[in-house]
Amino acid sequence: PDPDLIIRPSGEYRLSNFLIWQAAYSEFWFSDILWPDFTPDDLDDAIRDFAKRNRRFGGI
């Protein structure tokens, strides 16, 4: 299945064609935290933020 949420750590906003077709309707969460320092609490923050979003799946 296609991902619902893609977490991009390390303060980068580029995706470098990562899952370019599968990510069409994914939500992105960007973090300044480096991957080795990413904790379960950071994951919880991303999931909580994702749960608040109103997903439109390409609609306006």
Short mmCIF file of N, CA and C in Angstrom, two decimals:
data_model
loop_
_atom_site.label_atom_id
_atom_site.label_comp_id
_atom_site.label_asym_id
_atom_site.label_seq_id
_atom_site.Cartn_x
_atom_site.Cartn_y
_atom_site.Cartn_z
N PRO A 1 0.83 -1.20 0.00
CA PRO A 1 0.00 0.00 0.00
C PRO A 1 0.87 1.26 0.00
N ASP A 2 0.31 2.33 -0.48
CA ASP A 2 1.02 3.61 -0.50
C ASP A 2 1.11 4.19 0.91
N PRO A 3 2.18 4.92 1.20
CA PRO A 3 2.33 5.49 2.55
C PRO A 3 1.36 6.64 2.79
N ASP A 4 0.83 6.71 4.00
CA ASP A 4 -0.03 7.82 4.39
C ASP A 4 0.82 8.99 4.88
N LEU A 5 1.92 8.68 5.56
CA LEU A 5 2.78 9.70 6.15
C LEU A 5 4.23 9.38 5.82
N ILE A 6 4.95 10.40 5.36
CA ILE A 6 6.38 10.27 5.11
C ILE A 6 7.08 11.28 6.01
N ILE A 7 7.98 10.78 6.85
CA ILE A 7 8.72 11.63 7.78
C ILE A 7 10.11 11.87 7.19
N ARG A 8 10.47 13.15 7.08
CA ARG A 8 11.78 13.51 6.53
C ARG A 8 12.58 14.21 7.62
N PRO A 9 13.56 13.52 8.21
CA PRO A 9 14.36 14.14 9.26
C PRO A 9 15.52 14.96 8.70
N SER A 10 16.27 15.57 9.56
CA SER A 10 17.55 16.26 9.31
C SER A 10 17.41 17.64 8.70
N GLY A 11 16.22 18.22 8.71
CA GLY A 11 16.06 19.58 8.23
C GLY A 11 16.05 19.74 6.72
N GLU A 12 16.08 18.66 5.99
CA GLU A 12 16.03 18.72 4.53
C GLU A 12 14.58 18.74 4.06
N TYR A 13 14.33 19.50 3.00
CA TYR A 13 12.98 19.56 2.44
C TYR A 13 12.92 18.93 1.05
N ARG A 14 14.03 18.45 0.58
CA ARG A 14 14.04 17.79 -0.73
C ARG A 14 13.70 16.31 -0.54
N LEU A 15 13.13 15.72 -1.56
CA LEU A 15 12.74 14.31 -1.47
C LEU A 15 13.58 13.43 -2.38
N SER A 16 14.31 14.03 -3.32
CA SER A 16 15.20 13.30 -4.22
C SER A 16 14.49 12.14 -4.91
N ASN A 17 13.27 12.37 -5.37
CA ASN A 17 12.47 11.37 -6.08
C ASN A 17 12.19 10.12 -5.26
N PHE A 18 12.17 10.25 -3.95
CA PHE A 18 11.87 9.13 -3.06
C PHE A 18 10.39 8.77 -3.17
N LEU A 19 10.10 7.55 -3.57
CA LEU A 19 8.71 7.06 -3.72
C LEU A 19 7.85 8.05 -4.51
N ILE A 20 8.38 8.52 -5.62
CA ILE A 20 7.73 9.60 -6.37
C ILE A 20 6.28 9.27 -6.76
N TRP A 21 6.00 8.06 -7.16
CA TRP A 21 4.64 7.70 -7.57
C TRP A 21 3.79 7.29 -6.38
N GLN A 22 4.38 6.60 -5.42
CA GLN A 22 3.62 6.12 -4.27
C GLN A 22 3.25 7.25 -3.31
N ALA A 23 3.99 8.37 -3.35
CA ALA A 23 3.78 9.46 -2.40
C ALA A 23 2.81 10.52 -2.91
N ALA A 24 2.11 10.26 -3.99
CA ALA A 24 1.23 11.27 -4.59
C ALA A 24 0.21 11.83 -3.60
N TYR A 25 -0.35 11.00 -2.75
CA TYR A 25 -1.36 11.46 -1.79
C TYR A 25 -0.88 11.34 -0.35
N SER A 26 0.42 11.20 -0.18
CA SER A 26 0.99 11.10 1.17
C SER A 26 1.08 12.47 1.81
N GLU A 27 1.05 12.48 3.12
CA GLU A 27 1.32 13.69 3.89
C GLU A 27 2.79 13.64 4.29
N PHE A 28 3.43 14.81 4.31
CA PHE A 28 4.84 14.89 4.66
C PHE A 28 5.00 15.61 5.99
N TRP A 29 5.95 15.14 6.77
CA TRP A 29 6.29 15.78 8.04
C TRP A 29 7.79 15.94 8.06
N PHE A 30 8.25 17.19 8.13
CA PHE A 30 9.67 17.50 8.10
C PHE A 30 10.14 17.85 9.50
N SER A 31 11.32 17.37 9.85
CA SER A 31 11.87 17.59 11.18
C SER A 31 13.32 18.03 11.07
N ASP A 32 13.73 18.93 11.96
CA ASP A 32 15.13 19.36 12.00
C ASP A 32 16.01 18.37 12.76
N ILE A 33 15.41 17.39 13.38
CA ILE A 33 16.15 16.41 14.17
C ILE A 33 16.85 15.43 13.25
N LEU A 34 18.12 15.16 13.53
CA LEU A 34 18.87 14.19 12.73
C LEU A 34 18.36 12.78 13.02
N TRP A 35 18.45 11.90 12.03
CA TRP A 35 17.90 10.55 12.17
C TRP A 35 18.43 9.80 13.38
N PRO A 36 19.75 9.83 13.66
CA PRO A 36 20.22 9.09 14.84
C PRO A 36 19.64 9.61 16.16
N ASP A 37 19.20 10.86 16.18
CA ASP A 37 18.65 11.46 17.39
C ASP A 37 17.12 11.39 17.45
N PHE A 38 16.50 10.86 16.42
CA PHE A 38 15.04 10.76 16.34
C PHE A 38 14.55 9.73 17.35
N THR A 39 13.63 10.15 18.22
CA THR A 39 13.18 9.29 19.32
C THR A 39 11.73 8.85 19.11
N PRO A 40 11.27 7.90 19.89
CA PRO A 40 9.85 7.53 19.83
C PRO A 40 8.92 8.71 20.12
N ASP A 41 9.36 9.64 20.96
CA ASP A 41 8.54 10.84 21.22
C ASP A 41 8.41 11.70 19.97
N ASP A 42 9.48 11.78 19.17
CA ASP A 42 9.43 12.52 17.92
C ASP A 42 8.45 11.86 16.95
N LEU A 43 8.46 10.54 16.92
CA LEU A 43 7.52 9.80 16.08
C LEU A 43 6.08 10.07 16.54
N ASP A 44 5.87 10.08 17.85
CA ASP A 44 4.54 10.41 18.38
C ASP A 44 4.09 11.80 17.95
N ASP A 45 5.02 12.76 17.97
CA ASP A 45 4.69 14.13 17.52
C ASP A 45 4.24 14.13 16.07
N ALA A 46 4.96 13.39 15.23
CA ALA A 46 4.61 13.33 13.81
C ALA A 46 3.23 12.70 13.61
N ILE A 47 2.96 11.64 14.33
CA ILE A 47 1.68 10.95 14.19
C ILE A 47 0.53 11.81 14.72
N ARG A 48 0.76 12.52 15.83
CA ARG A 48 -0.27 13.42 16.36
C ARG A 48 -0.58 14.54 15.37
N ASP A 49 0.46 15.10 14.76
CA ASP A 49 0.26 16.15 13.77
C ASP A 49 -0.50 15.61 12.56
N PHE A 50 -0.13 14.42 12.12
CA PHE A 50 -0.80 13.77 10.99
C PHE A 50 -2.28 13.53 11.28
N ALA A 51 -2.59 13.13 12.50
CA ALA A 51 -3.98 12.83 12.87
C ALA A 51 -4.86 14.07 12.84
N LYS A 52 -4.28 15.26 12.97
CA LYS A 52 -5.05 16.51 12.96
C LYS A 52 -5.33 17.03 11.55
N ARG A 53 -4.67 16.48 10.57
CA ARG A 53 -4.77 17.01 9.20
C ARG A 53 -6.07 16.57 8.52
N ASN A 54 -6.55 17.45 7.66
CA ASN A 54 -7.72 17.15 6.84
C ASN A 54 -7.22 16.72 5.47
N ARG A 55 -7.18 15.44 5.22
CA ARG A 55 -6.64 14.93 3.96
C ARG A 55 -7.69 15.04 2.87
N ARG A 56 -7.24 15.56 1.70
CA ARG A 56 -8.16 15.77 0.58
C ARG A 56 -7.82 14.87 -0.61
N PHE A 57 -6.73 14.14 -0.54
CA PHE A 57 -6.35 13.20 -1.59
C PHE A 57 -6.37 13.84 -2.98
N GLY A 58 -5.76 15.03 -3.09
CA GLY A 58 -5.66 15.70 -4.38
C GLY A 58 -6.77 16.69 -4.66
N GLY A 59 -7.81 16.70 -3.85
CA GLY A 59 -8.90 17.64 -4.06
C GLY A 59 -8.54 19.03 -3.54
N ILE A 60 -9.37 19.97 -3.87
CA ILE A 60 -9.11 21.35 -3.44
C ILE A 60 -9.83 21.63 -2.13
#
